[in-house]
mmCIF file of C-alpha atoms in Angstrom:
data_model
loop_
_atom_site.group_PDB
_atom_site.id
_atom_site.type_symbol
_atom_site.label_atom_id
_atom_site.label_comp_id
_atom_site.label_asym_id
_atom_site.label_seq_id
_atom_site.Cartn_x
_atom_site.Cartn_y
_atom_site.Cartn_z
ATOM 1 C CA MET U 1 37.882 -20.694 10.000
ATOM 2 C CA GLN U 2 35.885 -19.032 7.412
ATOM 3 C CA LEU U 3 33.538 -21.219 5.152
ATOM 4 C CA LYS U 4 32.660 -20.864 1.586
ATOM 5 C CA LEU U 5 29.946 -22.262 -1.292
ATOM 6 C CA HIS U 6 31.516 -23.228 -4.070
ATOM 7 C CA PRO U 7 29.020 -22.279 -6.524
ATOM 8 C CA LYS U 8 28.256 -25.321 -8.225
ATOM 9 C CA ALA U 9 27.555 -26.802 -5.261
ATOM 10 C CA ARG U 10 24.697 -28.276 -3.032
ATOM 11 C CA PRO U 11 25.276 -28.614 0.216
ATOM 12 C CA ALA U 12 23.223 -30.515 3.129
ATOM 13 C CA VAL U 13 23.523 -28.245 5.333
ATOM 14 C CA ARG U 14 23.969 -24.400 5.467
ATOM 15 C CA PRO U 15 27.394 -23.190 5.570
ATOM 16 C CA ARG U 16 27.027 -21.083 9.157
ATOM 17 C CA ALA U 17 26.293 -23.853 11.018
ATOM 18 C CA ALA U 18 29.680 -25.237 10.381
ATOM 19 C CA VAL U 19 31.172 -22.044 11.480
ATOM 20 C CA ARG U 20 30.251 -22.045 15.370
ATOM 21 C CA ARG U 21 31.222 -25.601 17.156
ATOM 22 C CA PRO U 22 27.829 -25.366 19.610
ATOM 23 C CA SER U 23 26.319 -24.726 16.156
ATOM 24 C CA ARG U 24 27.344 -27.872 15.252
ATOM 25 C CA ALA U 25 26.419 -30.213 18.429
ATOM 26 C CA ALA U 26 23.131 -28.555 18.117
ATOM 27 C CA ALA U 27 22.688 -30.026 14.594
ATOM 28 C CA VAL U 28 23.400 -33.173 15.436
ATOM 29 C CA LEU U 29 21.078 -33.235 17.690
ATOM 30 C CA ALA U 30 18.727 -31.000 15.928
ATOM 31 C CA THR U 31 18.755 -34.151 13.243
ATOM 32 C CA LEU U 32 17.875 -36.818 15.555
ATOM 33 C CA VAL U 33 14.478 -35.577 15.573
ATOM 34 C CA CYS U 34 13.534 -37.326 12.850
ATOM 35 C CA ALA U 35 10.892 -38.839 11.906
ATOM 36 C CA SER U 36 9.595 -42.362 13.968
ATOM 37 C CA ALA U 37 8.199 -43.416 11.071
ATOM 38 C CA LEU U 38 10.637 -45.327 8.122
ATOM 39 C CA THR U 39 8.567 -43.895 5.246
ATOM 40 C CA ALA U 40 9.490 -40.568 6.569
ATOM 41 C CA CYS U 41 13.200 -41.239 6.331
ATOM 42 C CA GLY U 42 13.953 -44.011 4.044
ATOM 43 C CA GLN U 43 11.695 -46.780 2.527
ATOM 44 C CA PRO U 44 12.685 -50.137 3.553
ATOM 45 C CA VAL U 45 12.994 -52.475 0.089
ATOM 46 C CA ALA U 46 11.100 -55.537 0.295
ATOM 47 C CA GLY U 47 13.014 -58.353 2.271
ATOM 48 C CA VAL U 48 15.692 -60.232 1.220
ATOM 49 C CA GLY U 49 17.305 -63.419 2.729
ATOM 50 C CA ALA U 50 15.009 -66.130 4.276
ATOM 51 C CA PRO U 51 11.307 -65.786 3.195
ATOM 52 C CA ASP U 52 9.437 -66.405 6.497
ATOM 53 C CA GLY U 53 13.122 -65.966 8.647
ATOM 54 C CA ASP U 54 13.440 -63.111 11.317
ATOM 55 C CA LYS U 55 12.650 -59.391 9.540
ATOM 56 C CA VAL U 56 15.566 -57.458 9.908
ATOM 57 C CA VAL U 57 16.026 -53.834 9.588
ATOM 58 C CA ILE U 58 19.542 -52.591 8.369
ATOM 59 C CA THR U 59 20.204 -48.451 7.774
ATOM 60 C CA LEU U 60 22.934 -47.610 5.639
ATOM 61 C CA SER U 61 23.759 -44.202 5.190
ATOM 62 C CA ALA U 62 24.337 -43.508 1.319
ATOM 63 C CA LYS U 63 21.598 -41.654 -0.928
ATOM 64 C CA THR U 64 21.668 -44.713 -3.123
ATOM 65 C CA TRP U 65 23.564 -48.150 -3.628
ATOM 66 C CA ASN U 66 27.106 -47.583 -4.990
ATOM 67 C CA ALA U 67 30.371 -49.732 -4.819
ATOM 68 C CA GLY U 68 30.721 -48.750 -1.571
ATOM 69 C CA LEU U 69 28.084 -51.261 -0.256
ATOM 70 C CA ALA U 70 28.588 -54.124 -2.525
ATOM 71 C CA SER U 71 29.781 -56.116 0.104
ATOM 72 C CA LEU U 72 26.220 -56.427 1.986
ATOM 73 C CA ALA U 73 25.151 -57.075 -1.887
ATOM 74 C CA VAL U 74 26.771 -60.402 -1.653
ATOM 75 C CA SER U 75 25.528 -61.005 1.176
ATOM 76 C CA GLU U 76 21.885 -61.037 -0.508
ATOM 77 C CA LYS U 77 23.204 -62.522 -3.436
ATOM 78 C CA ARG U 78 25.359 -65.394 -2.190
ATOM 79 C CA GLY U 79 22.623 -66.740 0.479
ATOM 80 C CA TYR U 80 24.341 -65.512 3.361
ATOM 81 C CA PHE U 81 21.234 -63.912 5.264
ATOM 82 C CA ALA U 82 18.950 -66.723 4.414
ATOM 83 C CA ASP U 83 21.754 -69.405 5.673
ATOM 84 C CA GLU U 84 21.025 -67.146 8.753
ATOM 85 C CA ASN U 85 17.684 -67.078 8.369
ATOM 86 C CA LEU U 86 17.171 -63.391 7.742
ATOM 87 C CA ASN U 87 14.651 -61.075 6.344
ATOM 88 C CA VAL U 88 16.431 -57.964 5.969
ATOM 89 C CA SER U 89 15.427 -54.295 4.552
ATOM 90 C CA PHE U 90 17.575 -52.330 3.455
ATOM 91 C CA VAL U 91 17.000 -48.668 4.419
ATOM 92 C CA LEU U 92 19.193 -46.203 3.112
ATOM 93 C CA LEU U 93 19.516 -42.601 4.748
ATOM 94 C CA ASP U 94 20.680 -39.192 4.403
ATOM 95 C CA GLY U 95 23.365 -38.962 7.311
ATOM 96 C CA ALA U 96 24.735 -41.403 10.269
ATOM 97 C CA THR U 97 22.314 -38.877 12.624
ATOM 98 C CA ILE U 98 19.327 -39.574 11.332
ATOM 99 C CA GLN U 99 20.137 -43.390 11.201
ATOM 100 C CA ALA U 100 21.113 -43.278 14.978
ATOM 101 C CA GLN U 101 17.183 -42.061 15.851
ATOM 102 C CA GLN U 102 16.274 -45.089 13.592
ATOM 103 C CA VAL U 103 17.644 -47.684 15.641
ATOM 104 C CA ALA U 104 17.017 -45.777 18.964
ATOM 105 C CA THR U 105 12.931 -45.712 18.347
ATOM 106 C CA ASN U 106 13.593 -49.315 17.229
ATOM 107 C CA ASN U 107 12.154 -48.413 13.688
ATOM 108 C CA ALA U 108 15.255 -49.662 12.376
ATOM 109 C CA THR U 109 17.870 -53.081 14.283
ATOM 110 C CA VAL U 110 20.406 -52.893 13.062
ATOM 111 C CA GLY U 111 22.588 -49.175 11.649
ATOM 112 C CA ALA U 112 26.372 -49.307 9.619
ATOM 113 C CA ILE U 113 27.341 -45.825 11.917
ATOM 114 C CA THR U 114 29.374 -43.627 12.098
ATOM 115 C CA PRO U 115 30.879 -43.046 16.064
ATOM 116 C CA GLU U 116 30.186 -39.192 15.527
ATOM 117 C CA PRO U 117 25.816 -39.810 16.723
ATOM 118 C CA VAL U 118 26.256 -43.000 18.753
ATOM 119 C CA ILE U 119 28.568 -40.890 21.188
ATOM 120 C CA PHE U 120 26.844 -37.780 21.143
ATOM 121 C CA GLY U 121 23.713 -39.906 21.608
ATOM 122 C CA ASP U 122 25.368 -41.075 25.193
ATOM 123 C CA GLN U 123 25.294 -37.334 26.490
ATOM 124 C CA PRO U 124 23.080 -36.276 29.213
ATOM 125 C CA GLY U 125 19.536 -35.584 28.255
ATOM 126 C CA LYS U 126 19.665 -37.209 25.150
ATOM 127 C CA ARG U 127 20.549 -40.904 26.216
ATOM 128 C CA LEU U 128 19.944 -43.009 23.127
ATOM 129 C CA ASN U 129 21.414 -45.912 24.164
ATOM 130 C CA LEU U 130 23.136 -47.820 21.575
ATOM 131 C CA ARG U 131 25.733 -49.686 21.501
ATOM 132 C CA TYR U 132 28.122 -51.378 18.289
ATOM 133 C CA PHE U 133 28.226 -54.940 19.065
ATOM 134 C CA SER U 134 30.693 -55.667 15.240
ATOM 135 C CA SER U 135 32.832 -53.346 13.296
ATOM 136 C CA PHE U 136 32.042 -52.507 10.128
ATOM 137 C CA TYR U 137 34.152 -49.411 9.235
ATOM 138 C CA ARG U 138 37.086 -50.868 11.046
ATOM 139 C CA LYS U 139 39.745 -47.577 10.123
ATOM 140 C CA ASN U 140 38.209 -43.944 9.620
ATOM 141 C CA ILE U 141 37.419 -43.759 6.271
ATOM 142 C CA TYR U 142 37.617 -39.688 6.009
ATOM 143 C CA GLY U 143 41.169 -37.894 5.763
ATOM 144 C CA LEU U 144 42.963 -35.202 3.403
ATOM 145 C CA ARG U 145 44.307 -34.777 -0.110
ATOM 146 C CA VAL U 146 45.995 -32.834 -2.303
ATOM 147 C CA PRO U 147 46.748 -33.095 -6.159
ATOM 148 C CA ALA U 148 49.593 -35.447 -6.784
ATOM 149 C CA GLY U 149 51.362 -32.508 -7.801
ATOM 150 C CA SER U 150 51.565 -30.022 -4.917
ATOM 151 C CA PRO U 151 53.529 -28.252 -3.253
ATOM 152 C CA ILE U 152 51.365 -28.934 0.017
ATOM 153 C CA LYS U 153 53.637 -31.244 2.012
ATOM 154 C CA SER U 154 51.668 -31.001 5.511
ATOM 155 C CA LEU U 155 48.853 -29.126 7.460
ATOM 156 C CA ALA U 156 51.482 -26.453 8.036
ATOM 157 C CA ASP U 157 50.986 -25.757 4.012
ATOM 158 C CA LEU U 158 47.519 -25.105 4.230
ATOM 159 C CA ARG U 159 48.088 -21.849 6.145
ATOM 160 C CA GLY U 160 46.089 -19.550 2.852
ATOM 161 C CA LYS U 161 44.365 -22.681 1.180
ATOM 162 C CA LYS U 162 40.969 -23.834 0.364
ATOM 163 C CA ILE U 163 39.733 -27.341 1.312
ATOM 164 C CA GLY U 164 36.724 -28.759 -0.346
ATOM 165 C CA ALA U 165 34.536 -31.204 0.997
ATOM 166 C CA ALA U 166 30.702 -32.859 -0.347
ATOM 167 C CA SER U 167 29.037 -30.441 2.012
ATOM 168 C CA LEU U 168 29.738 -27.883 4.717
ATOM 169 C CA GLY U 169 28.171 -29.968 7.685
ATOM 170 C CA SER U 170 30.346 -33.127 6.556
ATOM 171 C CA ALA U 171 32.577 -35.591 9.957
ATOM 172 C CA SER U 172 35.783 -34.786 6.955
ATOM 173 C CA VAL U 173 35.410 -31.069 7.662
ATOM 174 C CA THR U 174 35.265 -31.829 11.539
ATOM 175 C CA ASN U 175 37.923 -33.908 11.533
ATOM 176 C CA VAL U 176 40.333 -31.301 9.369
ATOM 177 C CA GLN U 177 38.867 -28.338 11.741
ATOM 178 C CA VAL U 178 40.646 -30.866 14.685
ATOM 179 C CA ALA U 179 43.377 -31.860 13.258
ATOM 180 C CA LEU U 180 44.665 -28.231 12.035
ATOM 181 C CA GLN U 181 43.294 -26.924 15.723
ATOM 182 C CA ASP U 182 45.996 -29.929 17.264
ATOM 183 C CA ALA U 183 49.075 -28.505 15.138
ATOM 184 C CA GLY U 184 48.849 -24.760 16.055
ATOM 185 C CA ILE U 185 47.105 -23.370 13.052
ATOM 186 C CA PRO U 186 44.119 -20.505 13.945
ATOM 187 C CA LYS U 187 40.989 -21.207 12.219
ATOM 188 C CA SER U 188 41.367 -17.805 10.483
ATOM 189 C CA ALA U 189 44.304 -19.382 8.583
ATOM 190 C CA VAL U 190 41.906 -21.516 6.143
ATOM 191 C CA THR U 191 38.757 -21.209 4.424
ATOM 192 C CA PHE U 192 36.541 -24.716 4.035
ATOM 193 C CA VAL U 193 34.181 -24.785 0.670
ATOM 194 C CA ALA U 194 30.787 -26.960 -0.015
ATOM 195 C CA ILE U 195 32.147 -28.908 -3.896
ATOM 196 C CA GLY U 196 29.598 -31.162 -3.859
ATOM 197 C CA THR U 197 29.747 -34.689 -4.818
ATOM 198 C CA GLY U 198 31.025 -36.519 -7.537
ATOM 199 C CA ALA U 199 32.039 -34.737 -10.590
ATOM 200 C CA GLN U 200 31.739 -31.166 -8.675
ATOM 201 C CA GLN U 201 34.285 -32.749 -6.875
ATOM 202 C CA ALA U 202 36.900 -33.531 -9.760
ATOM 203 C CA THR U 203 35.519 -30.079 -11.391
ATOM 204 C CA ALA U 204 36.632 -27.612 -8.198
ATOM 205 C CA LEU U 205 39.888 -29.593 -8.426
ATOM 206 C CA LYS U 206 41.100 -29.019 -11.433
ATOM 207 C CA ASN U 207 39.282 -25.729 -12.160
ATOM 208 C CA ARG U 208 41.626 -24.932 -9.070
ATOM 209 C CA ASP U 209 39.136 -23.665 -6.493
ATOM 210 C CA VAL U 210 40.061 -25.977 -4.121
ATOM 211 C CA ASP U 211 43.569 -26.700 -3.388
ATOM 212 C CA ALA U 212 43.090 -29.712 -0.983
ATOM 213 C CA VAL U 213 39.318 -31.805 -0.428
ATOM 214 C CA ALA U 214 38.278 -34.118 3.161
ATOM 215 C CA LEU U 215 36.491 -36.710 1.294
ATOM 216 C CA PHE U 216 36.172 -40.101 2.493
ATOM 217 C CA ASP U 217 37.489 -43.256 1.697
ATOM 218 C CA THR U 218 35.868 -44.132 -2.066
ATOM 219 C CA GLN U 219 34.921 -40.710 -3.012
ATOM 220 C CA PHE U 220 39.061 -40.215 -3.112
ATOM 221 C CA GLN U 221 39.060 -43.626 -5.315
ATOM 222 C CA ILE U 222 36.664 -41.475 -7.598
ATOM 223 C CA LEU U 223 38.424 -38.986 -8.193
ATOM 224 C CA GLU U 224 40.578 -40.836 -9.141
ATOM 225 C CA ASN U 225 39.076 -42.499 -11.676
ATOM 226 C CA ASN U 226 38.336 -39.123 -13.134
ATOM 227 C CA GLY U 227 42.000 -38.510 -14.326
ATOM 228 C CA VAL U 228 42.672 -36.402 -10.758
ATOM 229 C CA PRO U 229 45.209 -38.466 -9.113
ATOM 230 C CA LEU U 230 46.160 -37.541 -4.726
ATOM 231 C CA ARG U 231 48.459 -37.888 -2.938
ATOM 232 C CA ARG U 232 47.259 -38.580 1.126
ATOM 233 C CA ILE U 233 48.176 -35.882 3.438
ATOM 234 C CA PRO U 234 48.556 -37.268 7.056
ATOM 235 C CA LEU U 235 46.262 -36.595 9.910
ATOM 236 C CA PRO U 236 48.008 -36.928 13.436
ATOM 237 C CA LYS U 237 45.396 -38.494 15.809
ATOM 238 C CA ILE U 238 42.703 -38.518 13.199
ATOM 239 C CA ASP U 239 44.049 -41.331 11.574
ATOM 240 C CA GLU U 240 43.849 -43.521 14.137
ATOM 241 C CA LEU U 241 40.430 -43.147 15.222
ATOM 242 C CA ALA U 242 37.808 -45.693 14.808
ATOM 243 C CA GLY U 243 35.545 -45.855 11.352
ATOM 244 C CA GLY U 244 32.064 -47.187 13.289
ATOM 245 C CA GLY U 245 30.428 -50.348 12.997
ATOM 246 C CA LEU U 246 27.757 -52.347 13.527
ATOM 247 C CA VAL U 247 24.654 -50.731 16.090
ATOM 248 C CA ALA U 248 22.187 -51.839 18.038
ATOM 249 C CA THR U 249 20.062 -50.615 21.341
ATOM 250 C CA SER U 250 21.760 -51.597 24.440
ATOM 251 C CA ALA U 251 18.471 -52.828 25.683
ATOM 252 C CA ASN U 252 17.812 -55.583 22.073
ATOM 253 C CA LEU U 253 21.702 -56.832 22.363
ATOM 254 C CA ARG U 254 20.888 -57.605 25.918
ATOM 255 C CA ARG U 255 17.435 -59.455 25.101
ATOM 256 C CA LYS U 256 19.125 -60.892 21.489
ATOM 257 C CA PRO U 257 21.896 -61.419 21.040
ATOM 258 C CA GLU U 258 21.446 -64.593 18.770
ATOM 259 C CA LEU U 259 20.023 -62.474 16.266
ATOM 260 C CA TYR U 260 22.704 -60.504 16.434
ATOM 261 C CA ALA U 261 25.049 -62.499 16.288
ATOM 262 C CA ARG U 262 23.864 -63.579 13.559
ATOM 263 C CA ILE U 263 23.314 -60.874 11.763
ATOM 264 C CA GLY U 264 26.965 -59.833 12.178
ATOM 265 C CA ARG U 265 28.030 -63.386 10.943
ATOM 266 C CA ALA U 266 26.096 -63.013 7.847
ATOM 267 C CA VAL U 267 27.623 -59.054 6.916
ATOM 268 C CA ALA U 268 30.430 -60.759 7.481
ATOM 269 C CA LYS U 269 30.487 -63.356 5.216
ATOM 270 C CA GLY U 270 29.666 -60.864 2.498
ATOM 271 C CA VAL U 271 33.038 -59.254 3.352
ATOM 272 C CA VAL U 272 34.854 -62.043 2.984
ATOM 273 C CA PHE U 273 33.994 -62.392 -0.454
ATOM 274 C CA ALA U 274 34.686 -59.112 -1.489
ATOM 275 C CA GLN U 275 37.702 -58.817 -0.035
ATOM 276 C CA GLU U 276 38.998 -62.228 -1.406
ATOM 277 C CA ASN U 277 37.068 -61.330 -5.372
ATOM 278 C CA PRO U 278 35.691 -57.591 -5.196
ATOM 279 C CA THR U 279 35.157 -57.872 -9.338
ATOM 280 C CA ALA U 280 32.409 -60.272 -7.957
ATOM 281 C CA ALA U 281 31.426 -58.959 -5.395
ATOM 282 C CA ILE U 282 30.746 -55.817 -8.461
ATOM 283 C CA ASN U 283 29.279 -58.279 -10.239
ATOM 284 C CA ASP U 284 26.717 -59.369 -7.218
ATOM 285 C CA LEU U 285 25.611 -55.364 -6.538
ATOM 286 C CA TYR U 286 24.722 -54.921 -9.990
ATOM 287 C CA ALA U 287 23.076 -58.243 -10.519
ATOM 288 C CA ALA U 288 21.039 -57.558 -6.659
ATOM 289 C CA HIS U 289 20.659 -53.419 -7.221
ATOM 290 C CA PRO U 290 21.168 -52.583 -11.278
ATOM 291 C CA GLN U 291 20.966 -49.104 -10.441
ATOM 292 C CA ALA U 292 24.814 -49.257 -8.870
ATOM 293 C CA ARG U 293 26.202 -49.371 -11.969
ATOM 294 C CA ASN U 294 27.563 -46.255 -13.764
ATOM 295 C CA ALA U 295 25.239 -46.706 -16.937
ATOM 296 C CA ALA U 296 26.486 -43.938 -19.111
ATOM 297 C CA ILE U 297 29.777 -45.920 -19.848
ATOM 298 C CA PRO U 298 30.067 -49.639 -21.021
ATOM 299 C CA LEU U 299 29.434 -52.283 -18.596
ATOM 300 C CA SER U 300 33.740 -52.873 -18.366
ATOM 301 C CA LYS U 301 34.820 -50.024 -17.396
ATOM 302 C CA ALA U 302 32.334 -49.211 -15.108
ATOM 303 C CA ARG U 303 32.956 -52.992 -13.505
ATOM 304 C CA ALA U 304 36.862 -51.861 -13.353
ATOM 305 C CA ASN U 305 35.600 -48.267 -11.818
ATOM 306 C CA ASP U 306 33.255 -49.620 -9.297
ATOM 307 C CA THR U 307 36.104 -52.898 -8.663
ATOM 308 C CA LYS U 308 38.920 -50.170 -7.343
ATOM 309 C CA VAL U 309 36.121 -48.464 -5.127
ATOM 310 C CA LEU U 310 35.555 -51.265 -3.592
ATOM 311 C CA THR U 311 38.715 -52.675 -3.262
ATOM 312 C CA VAL U 312 40.011 -49.083 -1.205
ATOM 313 C CA ARG U 313 36.809 -49.884 1.011
ATOM 314 C CA MET U 314 37.898 -52.986 1.632
ATOM 315 C CA GLN U 315 41.065 -51.936 3.043
ATOM 316 C CA THR U 316 38.906 -51.015 6.050
ATOM 317 C CA LEU U 317 36.437 -52.940 5.831
ATOM 318 C CA GLY U 318 37.710 -56.191 5.842
ATOM 319 C CA VAL U 319 39.962 -58.631 7.978
ATOM 320 C CA GLN U 320 42.723 -55.725 8.487
ATOM 321 C CA PRO U 321 46.336 -57.721 8.840
ATOM 322 C CA GLY U 322 47.747 -58.960 11.606
ATOM 323 C CA GLU U 323 43.873 -60.104 12.999
ATOM 324 C CA GLN U 324 42.498 -63.735 12.220
ATOM 325 C CA GLN U 325 38.698 -62.320 13.060
ATOM 326 C CA TRP U 326 36.209 -60.433 11.330
ATOM 327 C CA GLY U 327 34.403 -57.152 13.396
ATOM 328 C CA ILE U 328 36.753 -56.710 15.995
ATOM 329 C CA LEU U 329 36.231 -53.740 18.324
ATOM 330 C CA LYS U 330 38.898 -51.848 20.934
ATOM 331 C CA ALA U 331 37.933 -49.909 23.732
ATOM 332 C CA SER U 332 41.336 -48.781 23.891
ATOM 333 C CA GLU U 333 40.023 -47.209 19.574
ATOM 334 C CA LEU U 334 37.094 -45.690 20.470
ATOM 335 C CA GLN U 335 38.224 -43.929 23.649
ATOM 336 C CA ARG U 336 40.547 -41.681 20.617
ATOM 337 C CA ASN U 337 36.737 -40.935 19.418
ATOM 338 C CA ILE U 338 36.404 -40.483 22.551
ATOM 339 C CA ASP U 339 38.339 -37.874 23.463
ATOM 340 C CA TYR U 340 38.962 -36.240 19.684
ATOM 341 C CA MET U 341 35.257 -35.423 19.900
ATOM 342 C CA LYS U 342 35.870 -33.504 22.925
ATOM 343 C CA ARG U 343 38.203 -31.712 21.434
ATOM 344 C CA ALA U 344 36.453 -30.623 18.697
ATOM 345 C CA GLY U 345 34.032 -29.919 20.827
ATOM 346 C CA LEU U 346 30.926 -31.965 20.247
ATOM 347 C CA ILE U 347 30.739 -33.402 23.032
ATOM 348 C CA THR U 348 30.917 -31.915 26.703
ATOM 349 C CA GLN U 349 30.572 -34.916 29.091
ATOM 350 C CA ASN U 350 32.208 -37.467 29.353
ATOM 351 C CA VAL U 351 31.158 -40.898 28.175
ATOM 352 C CA ASP U 352 32.007 -44.633 29.195
ATOM 353 C CA VAL U 353 33.163 -46.371 26.491
ATOM 354 C CA ASN U 354 32.180 -49.433 27.929
ATOM 355 C CA ASP U 355 28.349 -47.903 27.196
ATOM 356 C CA ILE U 356 28.712 -47.590 23.707
ATOM 357 C CA PHE U 357 29.904 -51.049 22.728
ATOM 358 C CA THR U 358 30.822 -54.429 23.597
ATOM 359 C CA SER U 359 32.958 -57.486 22.440
ATOM 360 C CA ASP U 360 30.818 -60.362 23.886
ATOM 361 C CA LEU U 361 29.611 -61.450 20.197
ATOM 362 C CA THR U 362 32.649 -61.025 18.530
ATOM 363 C CA ALA U 363 33.579 -64.584 18.998
ATOM 364 C CA GLU U 364 29.476 -65.894 17.888
ATOM 365 C CA ILE U 365 29.860 -63.684 14.693
ATOM 366 C CA ASN U 366 33.378 -65.664 13.068
ATOM 367 C CA LYS U 367 31.455 -69.065 14.301
ATOM 368 C CA PHE U 368 31.999 -69.822 9.659
ATOM 369 C CA ASP U 369 33.920 -70.967 8.224
ATOM 370 C CA PRO U 370 35.993 -68.325 5.798
ATOM 371 C CA ALA U 371 37.702 -71.084 3.480
ATOM 372 C CA PRO U 372 34.650 -72.536 2.005
ATOM 373 C CA ILE U 373 33.681 -68.342 1.068
ATOM 374 C CA ARG U 374 37.401 -67.311 -0.298
ATOM 375 C CA ALA U 375 37.051 -71.159 -2.417
ATOM 376 C CA ALA U 376 33.530 -69.223 -4.289
ATOM 377 C CA ALA U 377 34.485 -65.838 -4.634
ATOM 378 C CA ARG U 378 38.157 -67.370 -5.850
ATOM 379 C CA ALA U 379 35.794 -69.591 -8.464
ATOM 380 C CA ALA U 380 33.024 -66.285 -8.923
ATOM 381 C CA ARG U 381 32.570 -64.702 -13.158
ATOM 382 C CA THR U 382 34.608 -61.734 -13.094
#
């Protein structure tokens, strides 16, 4: 698959690194040598929650606070971290592999991390010894979409087309590459183009510089907010992948299960609130992290746009249909991710799914009554 740079984009990685699959794995490993001090990779803010509570550092894969993280701002503003006697500092890091390293070296307590670096880190010679103890992104957040009026209906229609991605090193590119491989479409049939973020993505689609976009859930909604209606292209097997979750080291989970259950519970409460009233959750986000609001447009419009973004994220983040508990993890779902990474050439050795996850804390995490939280959300100002 050819890889080209859109002239207006500023990709996070060089395009040549995404051409060869061995380079992709090497790039993941190289990222794991991020400096051991958090100040080298991201600066934690002052702790929130209980002033004298247990100090916890949570890493997030984001450059800035945004609507997709609003449920955590709810836990901050509504006192859910304080209720669990936690003093929480958030660290925003540019990429899940950097997060994984920070958790593995005990510079962070928890990371909300997608599966790729956790699985990759279980390979011989790496052994980050990370383990999921709660889901966060319940489903795969990555996907493929085309403009609503596009004649493209399936993967087969992508032959000879250009697919835009935020960067050529994004997991979204790998997802589509594997889906094309599974569909028997040759590498040379599709060109990937780095189109950056935000307005750059909208411009690339409006100018027809690309025929489709491989992004994640909230980015798709931001494009819709910017007047670019989209239509989903199914990615067989890829759409079924687990999205990731809250990760800690296996050793810390063994030593401090009660602490991690409290962390999971505080996060879960924010998710329940945000799922019930996303607009109120956006208000909490703006109050806790004013930089998350787009100050270039009126408050009402910014709030409406971000509510749509959060509503989309809650389809992945919240309690799912047919489930009664938050944070459920299933070995069968994570096994799909392991199998996918084998097909993608990102791992060469077998990974035991039970080495990278535990469901032992699920029941303890869910030891709270969601009814008062939902009632408070319904009564909150919007």
